[in-house]
Amino acid sequence: MYNVVDDVRREIQSGIIAGLARSGILEVLGDFSDRDIPVEYTREKAHGDFATPIALILAGKVKKKPRDVAETIVGNMDIEKDKTRYIQHVEIAGPGFINFFLGREWLEDVLKVILKSGAQYGRSDMGHGRKILLEFVSANPTGPMNVVNARAAAVGASLANILEASGHDVSTEYYINDAGGQINVLGASCELRYLELKGEDVEFPEWGYQGAYIVDIARLAMDKHSKKLEAMDAEKRGEFFRDFALSCMLEEQKASLARFGVEFDVWFSERKLVDAGAVQEVIEILTQRGMVYEADGALWLRTTEFGDEKDRVVVKSDGDYTYLAGDIAYHRNKLERGFDLLINIWGPDHHGHVIPTRAGLEALGYPGSSLEVLLLQFLSLMSRGERVKMSKRAGEFVTMDELIDEVGKDAARYFLLMRNIESHLEFDLSLAKEHSQANPVYYIQYAHARISSIFRQAEGRGINLSDTGGIDFSNLTEEIELDIIRKLASYPDEVAMSAIERAPNRLAGYALDLAGLFHSFYNSHRVINEDPDLTVARLGLSEAVRTVLANVLGLLGISAPHEM
RNA sequence: GCGCCCGUAGCUCAGUGGAUUAGAGCGUCUGACUACGGAUCAGAAGGCCGCAGGUUCGAAUCCUGCCGGGCGCGCCA
């Protein structure tokens, strides 16, 4: 998608290149192109609209003082000759920054582009259609979704949107861990609760899952399949409960995620992978490649060849595969499906697993860079100033559903996204419940709803904004108006940076900033006023703000209401 | 012991090479509509950016060491 800042950046870069070429510096630099010239937004207006520190960067290489380099470059730039649309004036400042002052045309162009692009504004083809598989949540199907899963869901879903908006071909996937021993524990727990419900004298073991949801599943089984169960022998009944409990849990997880607005392209079953012999196949390939050896009755993978601190067991001495073996097979399967890059969102407790898994892929001949793991830090829940304890075994946790019930989907998603993924997140439930109106998400949504309200007012007064192409934006002269446009101009860069840094929290902050600017503008200036031209221009500005707010909220997975 | 993450305002956190004033929200204090939605706005107070060195024209940001917190370090998943 076309965006004005890209044009400005190119103008500045080609101007600098021209200056470097005419001054003879370019020859000395060797491999150097316009892409090596950083163009930055300025923090202060006295520094112009954009600036480049290129003279400071090159000073060392050409062995001259930064300011002299800047003088030389600027002295050899000719804005008239180099024919630029936006640059009006160039200055050298501070230690050697080259500051660019643009005419107000660029700001007017920004608004025109936004109104023309609408929902497309902010999108780019930066990713060049790179195929990415983003796997996240992948919770064990042994309990309801909890708040940690909710954070992964919010971040993963948003990241998928952001990567897609920046030109990547993204597929989202949920890995169902339905082949491990914990499924047997789940089944057995439900079975024992079932026997209890029938009045049999059983002692519920410590290794069983204690949560009330286990009893719910047992009761459901009794209500629905009572006769069938009576006819089963112990072995059949065990199998039944394993499958029944698993499917109940999966349905519940899917329902919770759907309520949270998170959908996956693919639900991938570990058991099917194992049944299809994929793990066996991987072991065979690794054996052929000489990457494994036997010791102590087990089969070991030479992960130390790929930077691991010790080799890892892939086949246990009892003949079972380890979790690592299954995971290597799964990730090989992903790559075999034609993805260029695998991105996983894991909890910090899995960080020790990153290197072995990547080593497994390298042992199979894939590049280590094909697997990228984002370690999402935990969150702690606070309630009335005290930490809420969460333990699956003890059946104490706050579920995703409870979170949605208490603070709402939009607020929950915003709160879970607003922090850097590498930071611990403290989520105060009682505060979110009691003061939910102070949530930033309401502040942002209110700006959006407020603009819609302005348009309802305008329509009521017979003002129509159907022909946005003909708006004369030169009527916008207030400082706050220009500040808003600058903020709007930076939006495509913000999306691109969020994608590159895998940082949805950047956009959460951007949305808050933009909403704040608009609220400030609204309180100090009338959009609908006595001057028809100014009114139309401000309506155009408001529409641009509404468009960008809607776009950014969309990427975050939060609704943009027209009224609240 | 080793590895990863974190340490910034009373609290929760942005900022992760750029410009002699380090930002936001909450909390505290003072103000603002008989006009487009007061879920708003204007302003004030509040900082050895954990500590100490180093690299750089320039460090909250990069490197080293130390201190404090979290999480890992299994033939569990």
XYZ file of C-alpha atoms (C1' of nucleotides) in Angstrom:
641
model
C 0.000 0.000 0.000
C 1.200 3.452 -0.890
C 2.243 5.590 2.006
C 3.554 9.113 2.182
C 6.342 8.540 4.696
C 7.919 6.020 2.317
C 7.995 8.726 -0.329
C 9.489 11.240 2.058
C 12.093 8.712 3.143
C 13.053 8.003 -0.456
C 13.361 11.706 -1.223
C 15.665 12.243 1.718
C 17.748 9.180 0.943
C 18.168 10.019 -2.720
C 19.033 13.595 -1.794
C 21.734 12.389 0.567
C 23.046 9.936 -2.015
C 23.248 12.745 -4.543
C 25.146 14.874 -2.045
C 27.511 12.004 -1.267
C 28.074 11.334 -4.955
C 28.841 14.934 -5.910
C 31.197 15.344 -2.983
C 33.088 12.198 -3.888
C 32.408 10.516 -0.538
C 30.258 7.821 -2.110
C 33.205 6.354 -4.036
C 35.171 5.881 -0.846
C 32.345 4.034 0.885
C 32.215 1.068 -1.451
C 29.140 -1.030 -0.814
C 26.658 1.610 0.222
C 23.125 2.340 -0.894
C 20.240 4.594 0.004
C 18.897 1.843 2.279
C 21.889 2.359 4.542
C 20.749 5.888 5.313
C 18.518 5.973 8.398
C 15.704 8.496 8.318
C 14.210 9.233 11.710
C 11.212 11.087 13.025
C 12.262 14.088 15.068
C 11.192 14.512 18.635
C 11.174 18.271 18.548
C 9.738 20.507 15.883
C 12.804 22.724 16.028
C 14.622 19.772 14.477
C 12.373 19.706 11.443
C 10.079 16.901 10.349
C 12.658 14.214 9.668
C 16.370 13.882 10.316
C 19.271 11.637 9.490
C 22.376 10.953 11.590
C 24.222 9.732 8.505
C 27.054 12.240 8.900
C 27.702 10.969 12.426
C 27.751 7.410 11.154
C 30.095 8.130 8.244
C 32.460 10.452 10.127
C 34.584 7.587 11.396
C 34.879 5.946 7.984
C 35.936 9.058 6.115
C 38.022 10.304 9.046
C 36.468 13.739 9.229
C 34.492 15.560 11.860
C 30.766 14.718 11.791
C 29.756 18.328 11.279
C 32.179 18.728 8.373
C 30.761 15.614 6.749
C 27.289 17.028 7.151
C 28.385 20.354 5.649
C 29.899 18.564 2.684
C 26.799 16.461 2.053
C 24.362 19.326 2.371
C 26.600 21.639 0.352
C 26.401 19.161 -2.488
C 22.672 18.627 -2.251
C 20.587 20.728 -4.536
C 16.956 20.605 -3.622
C 15.943 22.549 -6.708
C 17.835 20.303 -9.068
C 17.148 17.040 -7.271
C 13.504 17.907 -7.616
C 11.695 16.890 -4.484
C 8.024 17.081 -3.801
C 8.185 17.633 -0.064
C 11.577 18.847 1.159
C 11.696 22.602 1.551
C 14.626 23.289 3.742
C 17.675 21.470 5.114
C 19.658 22.320 8.234
C 22.641 20.956 10.059
C 22.245 20.827 13.803
C 23.817 19.575 17.000
C 26.768 17.222 16.539
C 25.989 16.778 12.826
C 22.375 15.816 12.343
C 20.889 16.758 8.995
C 17.363 18.018 9.590
C 14.724 18.177 6.916
C 11.867 20.648 7.001
C 8.951 19.693 4.797
C 6.205 21.795 3.347
C 2.723 21.142 4.738
C 1.801 19.391 1.485
C 2.994 16.084 2.834
C 0.571 16.249 5.720
C -2.305 16.966 3.383
C -1.227 14.034 1.236
C -1.246 11.794 4.307
C -4.921 12.557 4.904
C -5.800 12.032 1.257
C -4.049 8.667 1.211
C -5.810 7.515 4.390
C -9.251 8.516 3.161
C -8.597 6.793 -0.142
C -7.072 3.634 1.342
C -9.484 3.119 4.222
C -9.051 -0.328 5.757
C -5.965 -0.869 3.594
C -4.024 1.971 5.212
C -1.101 0.604 7.163
C -0.809 -2.597 5.187
C 2.350 -3.306 3.237
C 4.048 -6.029 1.237
C 7.129 -5.935 3.416
C 6.932 -9.700 4.028
C 6.909 -10.516 0.302
C 4.402 -13.293 0.848
C 6.742 -15.273 3.088
C 4.903 -18.316 4.403
C 4.824 -18.337 8.192
C 3.267 -20.905 10.471
C 2.404 -19.364 13.808
C 1.697 -21.879 16.553
C 0.382 -20.688 19.889
C -1.596 -21.623 23.000
C -1.375 -25.414 22.361
C -2.462 -26.004 25.955
C -2.628 -29.500 27.327
C -6.205 -30.733 26.916
C -6.367 -31.626 30.580
C -8.173 -28.592 31.920
C -10.005 -25.428 30.956
C -8.150 -22.559 29.326
C -6.568 -20.338 31.936
C -5.328 -16.765 31.932
C -1.844 -17.744 30.838
C -3.399 -19.371 27.780
C -5.443 -16.205 27.341
C -2.313 -14.100 27.121
C -0.845 -16.451 24.522
C -4.124 -16.384 22.610
C -4.309 -12.588 22.598
C -0.689 -12.164 21.567
C -0.731 -14.935 18.963
C -3.939 -13.824 17.305
C -2.767 -10.233 17.163
C 0.656 -11.177 15.881
C -0.965 -13.224 13.135
C -2.980 -10.160 12.097
C 0.084 -7.921 12.167
C 2.245 -10.301 10.163
C -0.528 -10.731 7.656
C -0.996 -6.962 7.363
C 2.694 -6.571 6.628
C 2.647 -8.918 3.710
C 3.287 -12.344 5.187
C 1.268 -15.422 4.352
C 0.326 -16.574 7.843
C -1.293 -19.785 9.008
C -2.229 -20.229 12.659
C -2.075 -23.589 14.355
C -2.971 -25.235 17.644
C -1.105 -28.403 18.578
C -3.248 -30.853 20.496
C -1.110 -32.741 22.993
C -3.294 -35.833 22.927
C -0.656 -38.551 22.922
C 1.107 -38.188 26.254
C 0.602 -39.765 29.620
C -1.386 -36.821 30.886
C -4.307 -37.926 28.725
C -4.412 -41.209 30.613
C -4.398 -39.295 33.874
C -7.259 -37.154 32.609
C -9.274 -40.207 31.574
C -8.574 -42.032 34.819
C -9.511 -38.983 36.870
C -12.868 -38.734 35.135
C -13.434 -42.446 35.430
C -12.819 -42.410 39.169
C -15.176 -39.477 39.621
C -17.731 -41.416 37.630
C -17.401 -44.376 39.973
C -17.768 -42.018 42.908
C -20.941 -40.582 41.445
C -22.263 -44.090 41.114
C -21.759 -44.465 44.827
C -18.788 -46.766 44.726
C -16.235 -46.476 47.456
C -13.122 -45.149 45.729
C -10.287 -43.113 47.060
C -9.374 -40.315 44.681
C -5.591 -40.453 44.252
C -3.205 -37.545 44.623
C -1.950 -37.877 41.070
C -5.433 -37.249 39.678
C -6.718 -33.890 38.475
C -8.677 -32.385 41.339
C -10.729 -29.741 39.562
C -14.500 -29.612 39.647
C -14.560 -29.794 35.839
C -13.455 -33.440 36.140
C -16.618 -34.202 38.077
C -18.636 -32.304 35.470
C -17.275 -34.509 32.719
C -17.968 -37.639 34.778
C -21.511 -36.491 35.355
C -21.996 -35.761 31.672
C -20.755 -39.239 30.818
C -23.142 -40.749 33.323
C -26.087 -38.747 31.994
C -25.421 -39.440 28.356
C -23.808 -42.857 28.234
C -25.001 -44.601 31.355
C -26.204 -47.784 29.662
C -23.207 -48.090 27.395
C -20.899 -47.705 30.381
C -22.630 -50.373 32.433
C -21.971 -52.883 29.695
C -18.248 -52.146 29.457
C -15.441 -54.037 31.103
C -12.744 -52.078 32.935
C -10.440 -51.815 29.920
C -13.144 -50.596 27.543
C -14.352 -48.158 30.133
C -10.856 -46.755 30.579
C -10.562 -46.195 26.842
C -13.981 -44.615 26.723
C -13.141 -42.127 29.436
C -9.850 -41.224 27.830
C -11.519 -40.356 24.534
C -14.625 -38.843 26.066
C -12.727 -36.580 28.461
C -10.382 -35.476 25.695
C -13.166 -34.514 23.337
C -15.013 -32.682 26.125
C -11.925 -30.685 27.003
C -11.205 -29.842 23.373
C -14.727 -28.639 22.776
C -14.531 -26.505 25.872
C -11.191 -25.038 24.843
C -12.438 -24.260 21.363
C -15.530 -22.603 22.786
C -13.478 -20.440 25.156
C -11.167 -19.357 22.369
C -14.097 -18.571 20.108
C -15.609 -16.386 22.836
C -12.276 -14.640 23.003
C -12.384 -14.050 19.261
C -9.465 -16.366 18.553
C -9.722 -18.923 15.769
C -7.113 -21.262 14.390
C -6.622 -22.315 10.799
C -5.476 -25.783 11.850
C -5.961 -27.969 14.927
C -3.167 -30.496 14.711
C -3.373 -33.767 16.619
C -0.208 -35.214 18.098
C -1.793 -38.635 18.276
C -2.518 -38.660 14.555
C 1.058 -37.708 13.872
C 2.286 -40.554 16.033
C -0.203 -43.036 14.568
C 0.919 -42.116 11.070
C 4.429 -43.208 12.006
C 5.949 -39.743 11.695
C 8.035 -40.096 14.837
C 9.315 -43.484 13.756
C 10.210 -41.976 10.381
C 12.179 -39.161 11.985
C 14.142 -41.605 14.127
C 14.982 -43.569 11.000
C 16.176 -40.504 9.132
C 18.251 -39.389 12.098
C 19.753 -42.853 12.297
C 20.596 -42.809 8.582
C 22.221 -39.429 8.984
C 24.329 -40.772 11.843
C 22.864 -38.293 14.283
C 21.932 -40.794 17.001
C 23.705 -43.369 19.131
C 22.756 -45.901 21.779
C 23.802 -45.601 25.385
C 22.363 -46.897 28.664
C 19.711 -48.705 26.695
C 18.336 -45.502 25.200
C 18.747 -43.749 21.853
C 20.429 -40.343 22.052
C 20.389 -37.465 19.581
C 23.647 -35.601 19.054
C 22.221 -32.183 19.814
C 25.617 -31.035 21.114
C 26.698 -30.840 17.472
C 24.270 -27.945 17.162
C 25.107 -25.974 20.236
C 23.260 -27.894 22.944
C 24.992 -28.398 26.269
C 24.329 -32.139 26.280
C 22.871 -34.806 24.027
C 19.186 -35.687 24.444
C 17.300 -38.942 24.604
C 14.811 -39.507 21.784
C 13.901 -43.150 22.459
C 13.705 -44.207 26.082
C 15.080 -47.512 27.314
C 11.517 -48.814 27.534
C 11.098 -48.146 23.823
C 8.823 -45.106 24.106
C 9.593 -41.884 22.292
C 10.372 -38.823 24.321
C 8.407 -35.611 24.006
C 11.380 -34.158 22.146
C 11.221 -36.883 19.489
C 7.562 -36.117 18.921
C 8.207 -32.408 18.752
C 10.972 -32.818 16.209
C 8.633 -34.920 14.091
C 5.924 -32.277 14.435
C 8.199 -29.435 13.408
C 9.552 -31.445 10.505
C 5.948 -31.973 9.448
C 5.392 -28.222 9.538
C 8.388 -27.546 7.329
C 7.382 -30.338 4.948
C 4.115 -28.489 4.487
C 6.067 -25.735 2.767
C 6.442 -23.023 5.382
C 9.443 -20.716 5.200
C 9.401 -19.862 8.865
C 7.938 -21.449 11.977
C 7.114 -19.126 14.844
C 6.104 -20.665 18.165
C 4.848 -18.875 21.216
C 5.939 -20.809 24.286
C 5.925 -20.192 27.998
C 9.199 -19.294 29.696
C 9.234 -22.712 31.354
C 9.878 -24.218 27.916
C 12.914 -22.156 27.089
C 15.232 -25.082 27.764
C 13.417 -26.890 24.990
C 14.224 -24.366 22.264
C 17.782 -25.399 21.509
C 17.108 -29.189 21.503
C 14.143 -28.770 19.148
C 16.063 -26.522 16.803
C 19.009 -28.920 16.994
C 16.663 -31.715 15.970
C 15.650 -29.800 12.867
C 19.270 -29.056 12.050
C 20.122 -32.717 12.497
C 17.496 -33.407 9.838
C 19.193 -30.906 7.546
C 16.950 -27.874 7.963
C 18.441 -24.484 8.777
C 18.232 -23.570 12.444
C 16.784 -20.206 11.491
C 13.601 -21.890 10.264
C 12.367 -22.087 13.862
C 11.802 -18.936 15.867
C 10.486 -19.243 19.407
C 8.922 -16.338 21.257
C 9.005 -16.865 24.994
C 5.947 -15.243 26.447
C 6.417 -14.460 30.108
C 3.839 -15.502 32.636
C 1.315 -13.225 34.175
C 0.308 -13.025 37.759
C -3.192 -12.272 38.853
C -3.817 -9.873 41.651
C -7.055 -9.587 43.505
C -7.645 -7.176 46.366
C -3.914 -6.653 46.611
C -3.140 -10.335 46.907
C -1.660 -12.736 44.441
C -4.140 -15.288 43.141
C -2.636 -18.743 43.239
C -3.004 -20.907 40.198
C -2.434 -24.626 40.297
C -3.950 -27.082 37.881
C -3.397 -30.003 40.200
C -5.212 -28.299 43.039
C -7.911 -27.163 40.670
C -7.342 -23.533 41.557
C -7.108 -21.226 38.614
C -8.874 -18.412 36.928
C -10.166 -19.541 33.598
C -10.230 -17.664 30.309
C -14.021 -17.718 30.512
C -14.013 -16.136 33.956
C -11.652 -13.467 32.735
C -13.953 -12.656 29.810
C -16.975 -12.629 32.122
C -15.321 -10.273 34.554
C -13.652 -7.660 32.381
C -15.043 -8.303 28.917
C -13.340 -9.550 25.774
C -12.034 -6.202 24.550
C -10.583 -5.051 27.857
C -9.057 -8.456 28.504
C -7.409 -8.516 25.110
C -6.049 -5.016 25.465
C -4.649 -5.671 28.931
C -3.012 -8.878 27.786
C -1.447 -7.117 24.803
C -0.300 -3.872 26.357
C 2.947 -5.234 27.758
C 6.104 -6.371 26.091
C 5.832 -10.151 25.678
C 9.102 -10.564 27.556
C 7.744 -8.784 30.601
C 5.834 -10.310 33.427
C 2.309 -9.038 33.337
C 0.444 -8.123 36.444
C -3.277 -8.282 35.965
C -5.301 -6.874 38.829
C -8.682 -8.535 38.585
C -10.394 -6.559 41.305
C -9.137 -3.290 39.855
C -10.170 -4.263 36.335
C -13.579 -5.213 37.662
C -14.186 -2.187 39.848
C -12.688 0.464 37.627
C -13.166 -1.019 34.224
C -14.109 2.401 32.880
C -10.583 3.555 33.514
C -9.244 0.868 31.208
C -7.244 2.271 28.320
C -9.307 0.256 25.905
C -12.393 2.281 26.768
C -10.442 5.462 26.222
C -9.485 4.307 22.737
C -12.902 2.960 21.860
C -14.487 6.134 23.151
C -12.445 8.191 20.688
C -13.753 5.996 17.893
C -17.343 6.168 19.099
C -17.046 9.890 19.617
C -16.025 10.448 15.994
C -18.970 8.357 14.844
C -21.159 10.551 17.006
C -19.759 13.677 15.377
C -20.685 12.263 11.997
C -24.204 11.532 13.189
C -24.423 15.169 14.287
C -23.037 16.387 10.978
C -25.502 14.331 9.003
C -28.311 15.707 11.117
C -27.239 19.158 10.013
C -27.118 18.189 6.391
C -23.345 18.106 6.105
C -22.185 15.337 3.832
C -18.685 13.975 3.466
C -19.244 11.697 0.487
C -16.664 13.383 -1.726
C -13.583 13.142 0.446
C -11.325 13.632 -2.549
C -12.235 17.281 -2.883
C -11.557 18.378 0.677
C -9.268 21.380 1.017
C -7.033 20.407 3.917
C -5.141 23.677 3.819
C -7.829 24.846 6.251
C -6.192 22.764 8.958
C -3.626 25.020 10.583
C -3.854 24.358 14.311
C -0.785 22.792 15.913
C -2.802 19.949 17.412
C -4.292 19.168 13.993
C -0.864 18.871 12.429
C 0.314 16.742 15.364
C -2.540 14.343 14.753
C -1.649 14.072 11.071
C 1.982 13.359 11.891
C 0.812 10.581 14.171
C -1.396 9.195 11.424
C 1.518 9.388 9.003
C 3.650 7.135 11.183
C 1.050 4.371 11.390
C 2.382 2.226 8.508
C 5.831 2.325 10.109
C 4.323 1.298 13.445
C 2.679 -1.747 11.878
C 5.910 -2.696 10.139
C 7.918 -2.327 13.352
C 5.396 -4.384 15.308
C 5.773 -7.135 12.743
C 9.560 -7.026 12.712
C 9.864 -6.937 16.492
C 6.950 -9.345 17.023
C 5.583 -6.714 19.354
C 1.820 -6.150 19.378
C 2.255 -3.969 22.467
C 3.695 -1.262 20.213
C 0.355 -0.928 18.483
C -1.498 -0.962 21.791
C 0.532 2.071 22.803
C 0.091 3.722 19.419
C -3.692 3.434 19.653
C -3.637 5.055 23.074
C -1.491 7.945 21.834
C -3.676 8.591 18.822
C -6.869 8.489 20.893
C -5.307 10.919 23.360
C -4.397 13.391 20.620
C -7.902 13.271 19.267
C -9.548 13.767 22.672
C -7.298 16.745 23.256
C -8.160 18.218 19.855
C -11.861 17.619 20.406
C -11.868 19.461 23.686
C -10.107 22.520 22.366
C -11.634 22.864 18.887
C -15.060 22.473 17.333
C -15.211 20.016 14.470
C -18.615 21.262 13.388
C -18.397 25.049 13.371
C -19.559 28.176 11.544
C -16.962 27.909 8.777
C -18.184 25.289 6.240
C -14.749 24.716 4.678
C -13.059 24.300 8.040
C -15.849 21.992 9.158
C -15.397 19.748 6.148
C -11.626 19.713 6.574
C -11.972 18.750 10.258
C -14.507 16.099 9.402
C -11.986 14.711 6.943
C -9.335 14.713 9.651
C -11.732 13.006 12.060
C -12.583 10.388 9.476
C -8.884 9.679 8.986
C -8.448 9.244 12.740
C -11.462 6.956 12.902
C -10.073 4.883 10.028
C -6.693 4.413 11.659
C -8.242 3.662 15.068
C -10.446 1.029 13.461
C -7.474 -0.449 11.618
C -5.231 -0.650 14.642
C -7.982 -2.022 16.887
C -8.660 -4.611 14.213
C -5.049 -5.769 14.350
C -5.308 -6.026 18.135
C -8.520 -8.039 17.903
C -10.568 -5.381 19.667
C -13.867 -4.032 18.409
C -14.263 -0.428 17.250
C -17.760 0.590 18.364
C -19.776 3.424 16.845
C -21.502 4.007 20.144
C -20.904 2.873 23.693
C 26.476 -23.884 39.924
C 24.897 -23.041 34.608
C 21.211 -20.838 31.097
C 17.062 -17.415 29.741
C 14.002 -13.120 31.148
C 13.259 -8.822 34.221
C 15.094 -4.353 37.381
C 12.891 3.062 34.768
C 7.967 8.026 39.152
C 4.229 5.649 45.286
C 2.035 1.299 41.943
C 1.742 -1.099 36.865
C 4.714 -0.339 32.722
C 6.473 2.322 27.628
C 10.990 3.807 25.558
C 16.375 -0.653 23.850
C 22.173 3.560 20.070
C 20.535 9.618 18.936
C 19.673 15.833 20.136
C 21.385 19.564 27.802
C 13.186 19.091 29.565
C 13.495 10.097 30.178
C 7.227 9.245 28.799
C 2.058 7.078 29.802
C -1.835 5.034 32.890
C -3.420 4.384 37.943
C -3.085 6.920 42.640
C -2.497 12.187 44.935
C -3.550 17.621 44.362
C -5.818 22.048 41.462
C -8.976 23.532 37.614
C -12.672 23.181 32.815
C -18.946 22.742 29.251
C -26.693 26.297 29.436
C -22.263 24.388 21.872
C -20.295 18.239 18.160
C -20.992 12.230 23.976
C -17.516 14.700 31.010
C -16.100 6.937 29.560
C -13.363 13.713 28.078
C -9.855 17.823 28.716
C -6.035 21.520 30.990
C -2.366 21.758 34.795
C 0.753 20.328 39.348
C 3.630 17.149 42.269
C 6.565 12.771 41.861
C 13.154 9.909 38.698
C 21.329 8.605 41.458
C 16.712 4.735 34.478
C 19.339 -1.536 40.504
C 25.054 -0.630 41.496
C 30.133 -0.143 39.415
C 33.254 -0.035 35.355
C 33.909 -0.047 29.872
C 32.824 0.882 24.301
C 31.069 5.405 21.439
C 30.919 11.867 18.693
C 26.525 10.192 21.736
C 24.277 4.992 26.606
C 18.038 3.998 30.200
C 19.469 1.459 25.452
C 25.564 -2.117 23.680
C 29.729 -5.006 26.635
C 31.800 -6.892 31.530
C 31.248 -7.675 36.739
C 28.146 -7.370 40.999
C 23.242 -7.022 43.664
C 17.897 -8.194 43.659
C 13.419 -10.900 41.532
C 11.101 -14.768 38.167
C 11.653 -19.311 35.325
C 14.305 -23.451 33.613
C 18.408 -27.112 33.903
C 14.484 -35.305 33.446
C 14.970 -41.707 29.665
C 7.845 -35.697 32.376
C 4.967 -33.395 28.909
